mmCIF file of C-alpha atoms in Angstrom:
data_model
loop_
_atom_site.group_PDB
_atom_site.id
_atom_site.type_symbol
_atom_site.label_atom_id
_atom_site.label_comp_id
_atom_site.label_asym_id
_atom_site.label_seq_id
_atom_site.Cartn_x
_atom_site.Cartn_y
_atom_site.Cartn_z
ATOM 1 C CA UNK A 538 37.260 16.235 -63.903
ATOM 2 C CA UNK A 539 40.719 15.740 -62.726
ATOM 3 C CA UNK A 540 41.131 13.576 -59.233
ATOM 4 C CA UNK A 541 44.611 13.243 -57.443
ATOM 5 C CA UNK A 542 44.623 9.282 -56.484
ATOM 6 C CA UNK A 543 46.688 6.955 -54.089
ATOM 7 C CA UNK A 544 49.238 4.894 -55.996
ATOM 8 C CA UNK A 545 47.228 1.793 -56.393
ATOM 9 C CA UNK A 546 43.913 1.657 -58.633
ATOM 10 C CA UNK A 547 42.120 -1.234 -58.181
ATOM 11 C CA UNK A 548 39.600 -2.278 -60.989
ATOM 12 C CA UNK A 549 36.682 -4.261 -59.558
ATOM 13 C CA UNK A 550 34.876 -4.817 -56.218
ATOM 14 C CA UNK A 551 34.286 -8.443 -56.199
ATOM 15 C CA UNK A 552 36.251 -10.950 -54.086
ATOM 16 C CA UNK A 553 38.997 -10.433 -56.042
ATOM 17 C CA UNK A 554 39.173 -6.526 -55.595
ATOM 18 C CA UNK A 555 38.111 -6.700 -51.666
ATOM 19 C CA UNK A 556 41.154 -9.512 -51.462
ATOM 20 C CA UNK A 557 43.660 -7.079 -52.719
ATOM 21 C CA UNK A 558 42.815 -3.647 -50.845
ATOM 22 C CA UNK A 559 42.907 -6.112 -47.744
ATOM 23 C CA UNK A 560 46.174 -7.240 -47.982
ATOM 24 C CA UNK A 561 47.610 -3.493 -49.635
ATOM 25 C CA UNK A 562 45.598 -2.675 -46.354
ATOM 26 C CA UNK A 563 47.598 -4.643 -44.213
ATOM 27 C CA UNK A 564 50.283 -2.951 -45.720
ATOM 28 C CA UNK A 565 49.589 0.711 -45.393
ATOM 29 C CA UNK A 566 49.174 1.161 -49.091
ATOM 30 C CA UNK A 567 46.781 3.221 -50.279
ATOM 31 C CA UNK A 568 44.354 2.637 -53.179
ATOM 32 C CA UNK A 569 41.139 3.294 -55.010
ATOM 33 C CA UNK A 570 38.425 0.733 -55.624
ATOM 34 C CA UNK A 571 36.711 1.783 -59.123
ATOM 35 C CA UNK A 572 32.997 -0.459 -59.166
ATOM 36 C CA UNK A 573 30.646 -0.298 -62.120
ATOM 37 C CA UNK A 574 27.593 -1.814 -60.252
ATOM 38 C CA UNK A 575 26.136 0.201 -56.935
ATOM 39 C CA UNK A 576 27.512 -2.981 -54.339
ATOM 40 C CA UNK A 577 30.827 -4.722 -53.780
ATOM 41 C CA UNK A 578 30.114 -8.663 -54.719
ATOM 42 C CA UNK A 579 27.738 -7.853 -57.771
ATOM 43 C CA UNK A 580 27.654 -11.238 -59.066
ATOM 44 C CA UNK A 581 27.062 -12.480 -55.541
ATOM 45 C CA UNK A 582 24.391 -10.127 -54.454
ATOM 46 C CA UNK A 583 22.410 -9.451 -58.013
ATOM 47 C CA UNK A 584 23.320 -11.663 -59.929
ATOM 48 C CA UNK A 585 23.483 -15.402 -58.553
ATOM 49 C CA UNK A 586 20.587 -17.804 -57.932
ATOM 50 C CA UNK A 587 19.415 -18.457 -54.178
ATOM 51 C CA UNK A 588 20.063 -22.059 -53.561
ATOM 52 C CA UNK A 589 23.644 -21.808 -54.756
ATOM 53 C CA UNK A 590 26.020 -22.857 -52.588
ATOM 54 C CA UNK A 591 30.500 -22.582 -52.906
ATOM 55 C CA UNK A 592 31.610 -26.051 -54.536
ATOM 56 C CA UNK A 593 34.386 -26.199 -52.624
ATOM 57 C CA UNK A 594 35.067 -26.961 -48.816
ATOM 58 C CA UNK A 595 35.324 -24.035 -46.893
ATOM 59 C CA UNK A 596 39.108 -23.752 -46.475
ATOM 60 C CA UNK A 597 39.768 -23.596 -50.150
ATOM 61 C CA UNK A 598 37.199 -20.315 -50.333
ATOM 62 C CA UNK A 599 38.425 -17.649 -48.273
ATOM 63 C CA UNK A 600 39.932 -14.356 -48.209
ATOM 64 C CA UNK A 601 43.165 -13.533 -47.113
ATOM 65 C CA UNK A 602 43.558 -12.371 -43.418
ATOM 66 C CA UNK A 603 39.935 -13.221 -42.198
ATOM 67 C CA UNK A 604 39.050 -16.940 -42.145
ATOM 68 C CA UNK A 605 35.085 -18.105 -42.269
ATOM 69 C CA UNK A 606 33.576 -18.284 -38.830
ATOM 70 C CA UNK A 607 33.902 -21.565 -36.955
ATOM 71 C CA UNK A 608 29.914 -21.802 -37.173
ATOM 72 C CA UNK A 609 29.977 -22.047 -40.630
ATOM 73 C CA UNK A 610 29.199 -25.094 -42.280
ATOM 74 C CA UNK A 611 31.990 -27.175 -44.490
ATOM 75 C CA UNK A 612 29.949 -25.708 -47.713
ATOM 76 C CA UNK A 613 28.543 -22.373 -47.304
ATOM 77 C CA UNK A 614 25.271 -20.567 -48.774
ATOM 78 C CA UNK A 615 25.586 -17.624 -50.861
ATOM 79 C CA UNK A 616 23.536 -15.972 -47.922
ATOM 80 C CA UNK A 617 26.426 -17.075 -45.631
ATOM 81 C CA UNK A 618 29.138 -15.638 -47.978
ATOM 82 C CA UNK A 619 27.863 -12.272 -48.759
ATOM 83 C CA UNK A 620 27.400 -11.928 -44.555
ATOM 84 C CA UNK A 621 31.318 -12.985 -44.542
ATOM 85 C CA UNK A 622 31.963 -10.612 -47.486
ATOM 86 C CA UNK A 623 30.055 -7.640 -45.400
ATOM 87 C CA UNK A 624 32.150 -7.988 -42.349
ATOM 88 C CA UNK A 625 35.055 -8.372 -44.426
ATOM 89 C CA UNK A 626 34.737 -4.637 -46.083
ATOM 90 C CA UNK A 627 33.809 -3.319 -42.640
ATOM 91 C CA UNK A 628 36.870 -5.143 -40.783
ATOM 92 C CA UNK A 629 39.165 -3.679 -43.764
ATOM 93 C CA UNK A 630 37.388 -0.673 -43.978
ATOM 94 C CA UNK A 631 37.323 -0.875 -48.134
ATOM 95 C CA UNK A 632 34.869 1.741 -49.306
ATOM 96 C CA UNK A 633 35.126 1.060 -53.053
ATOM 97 C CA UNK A 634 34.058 4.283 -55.994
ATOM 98 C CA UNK A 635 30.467 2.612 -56.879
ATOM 99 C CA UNK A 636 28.888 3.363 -60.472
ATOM 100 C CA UNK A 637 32.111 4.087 -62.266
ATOM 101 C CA UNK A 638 32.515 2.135 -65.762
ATOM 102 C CA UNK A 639 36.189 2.262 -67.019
ATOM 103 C CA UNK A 640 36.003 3.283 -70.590
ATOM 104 C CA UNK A 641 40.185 3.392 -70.902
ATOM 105 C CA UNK A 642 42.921 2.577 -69.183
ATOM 106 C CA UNK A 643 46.659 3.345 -70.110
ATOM 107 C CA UNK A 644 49.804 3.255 -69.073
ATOM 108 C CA UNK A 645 51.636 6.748 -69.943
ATOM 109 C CA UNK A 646 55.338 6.389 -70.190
ATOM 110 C CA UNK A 647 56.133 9.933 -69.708
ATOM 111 C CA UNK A 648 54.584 10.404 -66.066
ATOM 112 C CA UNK A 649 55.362 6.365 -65.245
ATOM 113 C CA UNK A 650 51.910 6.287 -64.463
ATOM 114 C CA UNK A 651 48.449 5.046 -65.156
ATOM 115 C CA UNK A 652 45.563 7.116 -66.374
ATOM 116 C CA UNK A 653 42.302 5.257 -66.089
ATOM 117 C CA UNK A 654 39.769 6.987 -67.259
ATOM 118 C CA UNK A 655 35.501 6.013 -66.207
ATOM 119 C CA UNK A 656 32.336 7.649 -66.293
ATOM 120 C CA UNK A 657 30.624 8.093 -63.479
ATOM 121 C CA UNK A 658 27.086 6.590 -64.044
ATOM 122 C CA UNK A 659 25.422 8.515 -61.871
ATOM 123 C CA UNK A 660 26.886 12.207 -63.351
ATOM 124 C CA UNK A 661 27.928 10.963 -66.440
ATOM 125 C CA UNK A 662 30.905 12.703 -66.575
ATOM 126 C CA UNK A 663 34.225 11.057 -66.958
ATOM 127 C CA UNK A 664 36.481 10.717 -64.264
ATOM 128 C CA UNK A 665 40.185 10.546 -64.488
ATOM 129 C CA UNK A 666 42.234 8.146 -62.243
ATOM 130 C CA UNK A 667 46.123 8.650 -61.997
ATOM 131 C CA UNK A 668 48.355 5.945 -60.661
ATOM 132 C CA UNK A 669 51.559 4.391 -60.421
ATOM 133 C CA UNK A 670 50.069 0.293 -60.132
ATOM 134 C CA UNK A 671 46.830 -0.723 -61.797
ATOM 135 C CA UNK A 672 45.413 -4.299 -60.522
ATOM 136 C CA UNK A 673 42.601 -5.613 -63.232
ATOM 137 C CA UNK A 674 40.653 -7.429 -60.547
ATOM 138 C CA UNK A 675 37.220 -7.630 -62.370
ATOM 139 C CA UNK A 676 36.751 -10.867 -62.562
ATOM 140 C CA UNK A 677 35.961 -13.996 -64.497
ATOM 141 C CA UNK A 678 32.636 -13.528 -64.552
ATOM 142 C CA UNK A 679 32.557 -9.914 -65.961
ATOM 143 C CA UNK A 680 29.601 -9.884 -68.962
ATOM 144 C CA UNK A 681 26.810 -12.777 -69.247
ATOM 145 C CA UNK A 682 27.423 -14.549 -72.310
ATOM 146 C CA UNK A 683 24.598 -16.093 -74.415
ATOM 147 C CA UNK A 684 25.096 -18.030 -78.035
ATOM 148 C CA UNK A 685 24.046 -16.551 -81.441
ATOM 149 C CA UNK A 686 21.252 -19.642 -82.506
ATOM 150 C CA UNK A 687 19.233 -19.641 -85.915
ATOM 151 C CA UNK A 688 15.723 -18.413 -84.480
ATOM 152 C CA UNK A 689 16.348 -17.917 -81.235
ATOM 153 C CA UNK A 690 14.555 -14.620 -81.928
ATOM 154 C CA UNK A 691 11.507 -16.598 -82.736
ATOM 155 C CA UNK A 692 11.313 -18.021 -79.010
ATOM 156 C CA UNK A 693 7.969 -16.480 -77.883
ATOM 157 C CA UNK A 694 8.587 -17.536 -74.309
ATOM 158 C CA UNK A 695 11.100 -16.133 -71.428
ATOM 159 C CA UNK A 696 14.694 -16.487 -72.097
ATOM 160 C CA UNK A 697 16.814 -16.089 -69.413
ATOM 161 C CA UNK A 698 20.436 -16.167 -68.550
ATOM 162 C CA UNK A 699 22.091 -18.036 -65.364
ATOM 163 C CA UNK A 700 22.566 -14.673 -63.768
ATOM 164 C CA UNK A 701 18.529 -13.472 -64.377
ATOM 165 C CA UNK A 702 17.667 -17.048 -62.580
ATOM 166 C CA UNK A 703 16.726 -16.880 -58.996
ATOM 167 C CA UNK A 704 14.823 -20.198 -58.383
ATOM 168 C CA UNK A 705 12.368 -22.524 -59.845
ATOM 169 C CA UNK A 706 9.154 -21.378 -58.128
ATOM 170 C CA UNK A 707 7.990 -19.818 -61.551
ATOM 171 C CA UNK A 708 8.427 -22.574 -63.441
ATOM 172 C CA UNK A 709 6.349 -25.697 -62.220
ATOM 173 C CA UNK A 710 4.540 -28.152 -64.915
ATOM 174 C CA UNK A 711 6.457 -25.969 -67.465
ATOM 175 C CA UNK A 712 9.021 -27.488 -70.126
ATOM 176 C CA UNK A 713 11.835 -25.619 -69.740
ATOM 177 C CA UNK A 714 15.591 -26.414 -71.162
ATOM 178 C CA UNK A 715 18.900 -25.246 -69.672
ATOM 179 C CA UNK A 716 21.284 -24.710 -72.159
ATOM 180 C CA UNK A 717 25.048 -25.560 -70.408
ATOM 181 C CA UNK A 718 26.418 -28.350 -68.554
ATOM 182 C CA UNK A 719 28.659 -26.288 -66.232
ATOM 183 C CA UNK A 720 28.051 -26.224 -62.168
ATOM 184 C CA UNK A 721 25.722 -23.253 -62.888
ATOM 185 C CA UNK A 722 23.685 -25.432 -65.478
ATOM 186 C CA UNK A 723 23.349 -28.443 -63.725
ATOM 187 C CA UNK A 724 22.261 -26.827 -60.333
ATOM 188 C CA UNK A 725 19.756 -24.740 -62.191
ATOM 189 C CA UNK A 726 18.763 -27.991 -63.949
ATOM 190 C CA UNK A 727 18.209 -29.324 -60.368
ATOM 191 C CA UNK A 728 16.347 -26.650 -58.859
ATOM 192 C CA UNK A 729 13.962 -26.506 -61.474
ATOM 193 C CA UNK A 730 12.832 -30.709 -61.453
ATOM 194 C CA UNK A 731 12.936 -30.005 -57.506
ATOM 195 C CA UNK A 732 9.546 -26.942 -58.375
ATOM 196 C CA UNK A 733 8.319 -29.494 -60.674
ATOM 197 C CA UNK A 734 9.350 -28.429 -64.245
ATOM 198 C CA UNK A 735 9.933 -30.705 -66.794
ATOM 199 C CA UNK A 736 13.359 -30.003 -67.394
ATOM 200 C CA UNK A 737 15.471 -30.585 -69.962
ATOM 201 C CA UNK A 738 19.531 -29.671 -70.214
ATOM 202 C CA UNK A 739 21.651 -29.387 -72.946
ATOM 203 C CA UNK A 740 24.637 -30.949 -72.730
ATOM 204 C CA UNK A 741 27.373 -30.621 -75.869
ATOM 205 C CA UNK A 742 30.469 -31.902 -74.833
ATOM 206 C CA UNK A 743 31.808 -34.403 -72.741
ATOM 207 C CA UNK A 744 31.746 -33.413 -68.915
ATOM 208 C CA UNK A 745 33.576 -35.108 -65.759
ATOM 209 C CA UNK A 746 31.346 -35.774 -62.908
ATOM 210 C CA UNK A 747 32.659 -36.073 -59.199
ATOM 211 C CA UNK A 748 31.256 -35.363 -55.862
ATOM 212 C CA UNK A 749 32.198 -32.708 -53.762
ATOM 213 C CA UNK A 750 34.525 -35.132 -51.682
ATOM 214 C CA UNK A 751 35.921 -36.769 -54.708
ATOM 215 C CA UNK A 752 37.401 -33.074 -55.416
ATOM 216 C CA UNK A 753 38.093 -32.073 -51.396
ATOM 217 C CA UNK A 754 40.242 -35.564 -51.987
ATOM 218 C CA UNK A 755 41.914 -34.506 -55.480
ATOM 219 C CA UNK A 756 42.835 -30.720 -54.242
ATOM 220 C CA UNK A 757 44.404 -32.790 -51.315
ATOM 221 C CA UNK A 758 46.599 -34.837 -53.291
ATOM 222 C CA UNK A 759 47.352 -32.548 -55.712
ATOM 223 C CA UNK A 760 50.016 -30.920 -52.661
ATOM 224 C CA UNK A 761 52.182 -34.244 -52.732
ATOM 225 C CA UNK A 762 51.155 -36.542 -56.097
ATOM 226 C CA UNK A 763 51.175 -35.410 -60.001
ATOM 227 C CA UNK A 764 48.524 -34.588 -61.415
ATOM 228 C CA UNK A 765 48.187 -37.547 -63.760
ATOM 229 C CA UNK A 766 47.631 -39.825 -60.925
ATOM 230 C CA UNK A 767 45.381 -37.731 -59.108
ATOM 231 C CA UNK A 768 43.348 -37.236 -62.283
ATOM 232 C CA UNK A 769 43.270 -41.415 -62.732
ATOM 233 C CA UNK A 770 42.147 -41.806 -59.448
ATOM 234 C CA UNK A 771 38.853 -39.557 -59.809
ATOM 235 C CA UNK A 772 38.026 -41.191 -63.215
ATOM 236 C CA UNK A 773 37.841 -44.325 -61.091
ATOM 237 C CA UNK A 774 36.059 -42.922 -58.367
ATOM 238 C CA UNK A 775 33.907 -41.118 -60.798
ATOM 239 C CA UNK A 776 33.010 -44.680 -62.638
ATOM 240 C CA UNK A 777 32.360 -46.189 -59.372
ATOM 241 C CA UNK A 778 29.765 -43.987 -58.454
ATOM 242 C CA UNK A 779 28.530 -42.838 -61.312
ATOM 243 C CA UNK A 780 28.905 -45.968 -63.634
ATOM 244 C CA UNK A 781 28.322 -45.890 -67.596
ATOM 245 C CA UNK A 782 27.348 -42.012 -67.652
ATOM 246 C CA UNK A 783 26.644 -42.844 -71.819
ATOM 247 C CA UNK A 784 23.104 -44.300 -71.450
ATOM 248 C CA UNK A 785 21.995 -41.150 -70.196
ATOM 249 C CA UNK A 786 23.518 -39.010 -73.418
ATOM 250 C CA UNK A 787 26.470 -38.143 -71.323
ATOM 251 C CA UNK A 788 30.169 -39.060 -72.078
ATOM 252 C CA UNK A 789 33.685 -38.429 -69.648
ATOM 253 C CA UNK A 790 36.656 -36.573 -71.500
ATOM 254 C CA UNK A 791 39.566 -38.168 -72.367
ATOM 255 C CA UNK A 792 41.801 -35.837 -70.767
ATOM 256 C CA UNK A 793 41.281 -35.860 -66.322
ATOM 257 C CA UNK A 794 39.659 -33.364 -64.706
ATOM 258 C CA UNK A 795 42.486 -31.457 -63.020
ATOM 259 C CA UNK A 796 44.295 -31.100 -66.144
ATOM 260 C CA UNK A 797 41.497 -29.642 -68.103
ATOM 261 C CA UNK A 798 40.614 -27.340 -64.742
ATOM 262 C CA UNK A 799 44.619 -26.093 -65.672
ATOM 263 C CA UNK A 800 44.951 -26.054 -69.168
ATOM 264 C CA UNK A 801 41.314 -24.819 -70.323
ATOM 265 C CA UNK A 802 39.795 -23.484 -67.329
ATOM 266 C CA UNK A 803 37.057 -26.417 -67.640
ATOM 267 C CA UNK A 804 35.095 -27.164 -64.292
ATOM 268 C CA UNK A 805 34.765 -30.625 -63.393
ATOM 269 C CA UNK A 806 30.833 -30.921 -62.668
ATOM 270 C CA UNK A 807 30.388 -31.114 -58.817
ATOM 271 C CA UNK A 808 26.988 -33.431 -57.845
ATOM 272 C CA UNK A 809 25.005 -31.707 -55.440
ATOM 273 C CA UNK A 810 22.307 -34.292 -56.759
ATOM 274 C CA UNK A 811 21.289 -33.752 -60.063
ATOM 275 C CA UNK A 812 22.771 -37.071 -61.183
ATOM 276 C CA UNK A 813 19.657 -38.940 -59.622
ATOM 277 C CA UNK A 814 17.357 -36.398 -61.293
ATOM 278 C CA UNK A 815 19.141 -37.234 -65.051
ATOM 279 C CA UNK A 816 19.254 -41.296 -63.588
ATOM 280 C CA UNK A 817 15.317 -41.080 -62.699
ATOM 281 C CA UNK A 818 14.499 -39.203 -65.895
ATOM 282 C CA UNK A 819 13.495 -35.912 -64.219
ATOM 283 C CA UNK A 820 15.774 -34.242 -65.942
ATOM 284 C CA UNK A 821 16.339 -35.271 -69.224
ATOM 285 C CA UNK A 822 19.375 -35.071 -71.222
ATOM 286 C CA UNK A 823 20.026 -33.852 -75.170
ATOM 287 C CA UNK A 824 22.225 -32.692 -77.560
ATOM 288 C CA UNK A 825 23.403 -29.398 -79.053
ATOM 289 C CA UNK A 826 20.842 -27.523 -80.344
ATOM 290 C CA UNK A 827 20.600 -26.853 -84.267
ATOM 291 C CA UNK A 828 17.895 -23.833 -84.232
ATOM 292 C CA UNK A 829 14.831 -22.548 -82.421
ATOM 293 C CA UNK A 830 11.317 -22.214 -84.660
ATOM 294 C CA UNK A 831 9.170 -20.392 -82.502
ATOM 295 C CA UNK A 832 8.644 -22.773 -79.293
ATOM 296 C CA UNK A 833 10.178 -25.535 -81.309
ATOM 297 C CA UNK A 834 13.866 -26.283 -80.716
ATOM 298 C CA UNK A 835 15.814 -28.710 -83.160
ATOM 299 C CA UNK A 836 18.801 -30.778 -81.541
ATOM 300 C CA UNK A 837 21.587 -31.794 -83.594
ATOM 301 C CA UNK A 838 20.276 -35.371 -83.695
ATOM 302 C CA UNK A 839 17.015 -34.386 -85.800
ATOM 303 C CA UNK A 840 14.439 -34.640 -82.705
ATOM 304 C CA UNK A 841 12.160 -31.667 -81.910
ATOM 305 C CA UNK A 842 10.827 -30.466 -78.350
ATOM 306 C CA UNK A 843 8.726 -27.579 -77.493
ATOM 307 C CA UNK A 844 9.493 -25.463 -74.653
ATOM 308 C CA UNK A 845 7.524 -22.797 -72.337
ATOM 309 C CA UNK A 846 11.425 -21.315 -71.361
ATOM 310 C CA UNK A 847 14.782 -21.262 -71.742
ATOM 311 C CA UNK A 848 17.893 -20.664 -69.699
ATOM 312 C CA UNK A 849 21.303 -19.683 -70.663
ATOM 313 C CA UNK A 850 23.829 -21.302 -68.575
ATOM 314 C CA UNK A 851 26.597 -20.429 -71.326
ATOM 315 C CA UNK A 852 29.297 -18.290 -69.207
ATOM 316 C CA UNK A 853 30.702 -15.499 -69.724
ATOM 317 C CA UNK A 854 33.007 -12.997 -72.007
ATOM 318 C CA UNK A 855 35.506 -10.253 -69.930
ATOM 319 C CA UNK A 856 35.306 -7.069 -71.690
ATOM 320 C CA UNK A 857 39.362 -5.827 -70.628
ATOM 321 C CA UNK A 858 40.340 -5.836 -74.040
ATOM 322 C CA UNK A 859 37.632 -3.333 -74.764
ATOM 323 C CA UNK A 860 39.466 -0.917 -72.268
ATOM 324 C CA UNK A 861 42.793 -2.026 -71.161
ATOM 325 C CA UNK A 862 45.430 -0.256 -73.561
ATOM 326 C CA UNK A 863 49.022 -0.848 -74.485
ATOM 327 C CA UNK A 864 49.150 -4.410 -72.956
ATOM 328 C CA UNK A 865 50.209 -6.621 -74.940
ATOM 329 C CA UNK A 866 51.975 -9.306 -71.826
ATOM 330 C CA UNK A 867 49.458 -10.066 -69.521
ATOM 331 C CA UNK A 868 46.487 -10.773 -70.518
ATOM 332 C CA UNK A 869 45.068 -12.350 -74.067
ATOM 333 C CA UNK A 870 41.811 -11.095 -75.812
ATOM 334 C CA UNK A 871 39.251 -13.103 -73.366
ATOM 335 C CA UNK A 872 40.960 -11.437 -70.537
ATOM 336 C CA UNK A 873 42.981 -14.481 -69.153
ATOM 337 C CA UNK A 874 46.518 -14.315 -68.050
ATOM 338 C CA UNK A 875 49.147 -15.096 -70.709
ATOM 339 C CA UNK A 876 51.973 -15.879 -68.907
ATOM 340 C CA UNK A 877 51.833 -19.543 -67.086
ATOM 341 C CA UNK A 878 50.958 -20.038 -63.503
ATOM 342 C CA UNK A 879 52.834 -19.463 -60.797
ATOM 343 C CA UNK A 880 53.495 -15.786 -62.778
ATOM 344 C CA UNK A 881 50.442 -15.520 -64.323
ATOM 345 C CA UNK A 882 49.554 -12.290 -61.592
ATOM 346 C CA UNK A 883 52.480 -9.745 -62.856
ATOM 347 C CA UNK A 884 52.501 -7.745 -65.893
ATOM 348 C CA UNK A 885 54.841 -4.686 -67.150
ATOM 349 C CA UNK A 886 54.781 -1.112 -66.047
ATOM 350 C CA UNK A 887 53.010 -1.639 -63.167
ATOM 351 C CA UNK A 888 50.146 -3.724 -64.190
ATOM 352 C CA UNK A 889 48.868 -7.028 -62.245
ATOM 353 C CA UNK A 890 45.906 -9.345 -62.451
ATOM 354 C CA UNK A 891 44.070 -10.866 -59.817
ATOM 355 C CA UNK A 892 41.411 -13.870 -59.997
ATOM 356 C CA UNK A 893 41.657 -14.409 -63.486
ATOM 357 C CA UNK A 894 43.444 -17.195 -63.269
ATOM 358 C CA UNK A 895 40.670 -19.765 -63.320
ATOM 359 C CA UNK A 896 41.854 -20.995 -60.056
ATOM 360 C CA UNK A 897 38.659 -19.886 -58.286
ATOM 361 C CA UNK A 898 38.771 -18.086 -55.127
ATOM 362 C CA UNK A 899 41.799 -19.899 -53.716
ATOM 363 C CA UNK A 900 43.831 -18.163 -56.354
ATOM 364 C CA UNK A 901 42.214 -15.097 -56.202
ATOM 365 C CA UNK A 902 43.088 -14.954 -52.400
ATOM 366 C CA UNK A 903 47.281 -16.363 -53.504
ATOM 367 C CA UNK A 904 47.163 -13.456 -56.492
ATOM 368 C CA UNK A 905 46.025 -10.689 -54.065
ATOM 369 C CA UNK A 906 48.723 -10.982 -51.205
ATOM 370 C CA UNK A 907 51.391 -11.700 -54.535
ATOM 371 C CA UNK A 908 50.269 -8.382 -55.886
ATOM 372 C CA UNK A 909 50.339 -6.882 -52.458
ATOM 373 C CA UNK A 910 53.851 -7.972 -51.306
ATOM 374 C CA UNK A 911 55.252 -6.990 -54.823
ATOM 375 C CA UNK A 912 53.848 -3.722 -55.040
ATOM 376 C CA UNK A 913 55.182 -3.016 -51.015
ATOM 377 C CA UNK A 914 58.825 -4.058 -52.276
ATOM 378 C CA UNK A 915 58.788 -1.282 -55.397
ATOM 379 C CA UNK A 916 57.325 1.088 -53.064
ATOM 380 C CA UNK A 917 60.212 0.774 -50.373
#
């Protein structure tokens, strides 16, 4: 099925997708949105648990060209975003191809263009795309990722990942582990000792704690001081507050946490209050695990717990490699952005990257009106 198409495809309807056809709109550029799920926001509107919350103060989180509503609080609900995420596709008037999986995507040198190629999931035929830019905007948080572990198999009761989890309700007087220290895993961790589970987390490797205004303070700084001495100012902050983190079977990295946030895409952990649930022994804290035996889990330090449920708060893979051809500049096997920030966004032939730059949505918002204002100079 052949398609004529505007000279901008646009891969992905999540923030990062609605940020670019925004500011192309503002532009007069035309485009296509191509969508695998049925809704823009997927991860926001399927896929995310209900008391989650951005991390971030409100400025650092919006789109370009339509700030948050004055009546919106300094940390808004997921219920709060998706409403600003609605009005945003209405205001922009982005009406994105739903239910089309991109199977291939290259770049054809004798026509200077790209041919995308996706079946539509709802014919099942396979739908050719034609055009001269192609923006990979499909996001970070593309496929749920859970570990390989001996015998997980075995595990007789439900195993979940982060984006199955809605809330703890389910789950009171159970035993239930959370495998992953990240934001996701610690919130979950929280939500489920708040519904009364006995909950356990898993936590492998050393994490940095802060508090959301230890971080408002850091992003701050970060305009006007390096980022050593930013980074040595939260690990003092952090210690203050948090004191010897050890006792409770968690250690601080060497490195700060705005370095690793740069250099390995590593989260600092922001404490919406989980911290008192680990410091009360509500939530209790253990090592990695070493394999599952039925309802029986064995931690790398010999011990053995039984659990009613587990859930996977292990991140995610990105699946461009799988369909992206011919590229071998922008982006690296795990879909991340090979070239170094600030031209991380900008590839060859055509061929641009937005909010995969593990700068959340503050970069995706900077990448989108880069790609924008780039692909408006080649078009003039």
């Amino acid at each position: 099925m052949q398609q004529q198409q505007p000279p901008v495809i646009i891969i992905g309807a999540g923030p990062s997708g609605l940020a670019t056809a925004a500011s192309l709109n503002l532009h007069s550029i035309p485009y296509i949105i191509l969508e695998r799920e049925y809704c823009f926001a997927s991860l926001w509107k399927k896929y995310s648990y209900d008391r989650l919350h951005l991390h971030l103060y409100k400025q650092f989180c919006q789109l370009p060209h339509l700030p948050f509503p004055d009546s919106y609080p300094r940390f808004i609900s997921k219920e709060q975003f998706i409403s600003y995420l609605d009005d945003y596709v209405s205001r922009f008037k982005i009406t994105p191809l739903y239910r089309r999986c991109v199977e291939s995507a290259e770049f054809d040198e004798a026509t200077e263009r790209w041919i995308v190629k996706a079946r539509n999931l709802g014919s099942n035929e396979v739908e050719e795309f034609k055009g001269r830019f192609l923006v990979v905007a499909s996001g970070e948080a593309s496929n749920p990722y859970t570990p390989e572990i001996e015998g997980l198999k075995s595990f007789p009761g439900p195993v979940l990942h982060s984006t199955q989890f809605r809330n703890g309700k389910a789950f009171g007087d159970k035993n239930v582990l959370v495998v992953g220290s990240g934001n996701s895993g610690m919130e979950i961790a929280l939500d489920l000792a708040n519904h009364g589970a006995k909950t356990s987390i898993v936590v492998r490797s050393p994490v940095h704690i802060l508090s959301r205004e230890m971080v408002y303070l850091g992003l701050n700084l970060l305009k006007y001081v390096p980022v050593n001495v930013v980074d040595s100012l939260m690990i003092m902050l952090s210690k203050l507050v948090y004191r010897n983190l050890s006792k409770y079977g968690i250690s601080r990295p060497k490195e700060g946490p705005f370095f690793m946030k740069v250099a390995y895409g590593k989260y600092p952990v922001l404490d919406v209050g989980t911290y008192s649930k680990v410091k009360s022994q509500e939530v209790q804290v253990l090592p990695a695990i070493s394999s599952i035996r039925g309802d029986e889990v064995v931690f790398d330090n010999g011990k053995i717990h039984s659990f009613d449920a587990i859930v996977f708060c292990t991140g995610f893979k990105r699946s461009t490699h799988l369909w992206l051809k011919g590229d071998d500049y922008l982006l690296n096997d795990d879909g991340i952005p090979k070239p170094s920030l600030p031209n991380h966004w900008k590839g060859n032939n055509g061929l641009y990257c937005v909010g995969l730059s593990r700068r959340g949505l503050y970069g995706a918002s900077s990448d989108a009106q880069n790609v924008a204002n780039d692909i408006k100079s080649l078009l003039k």
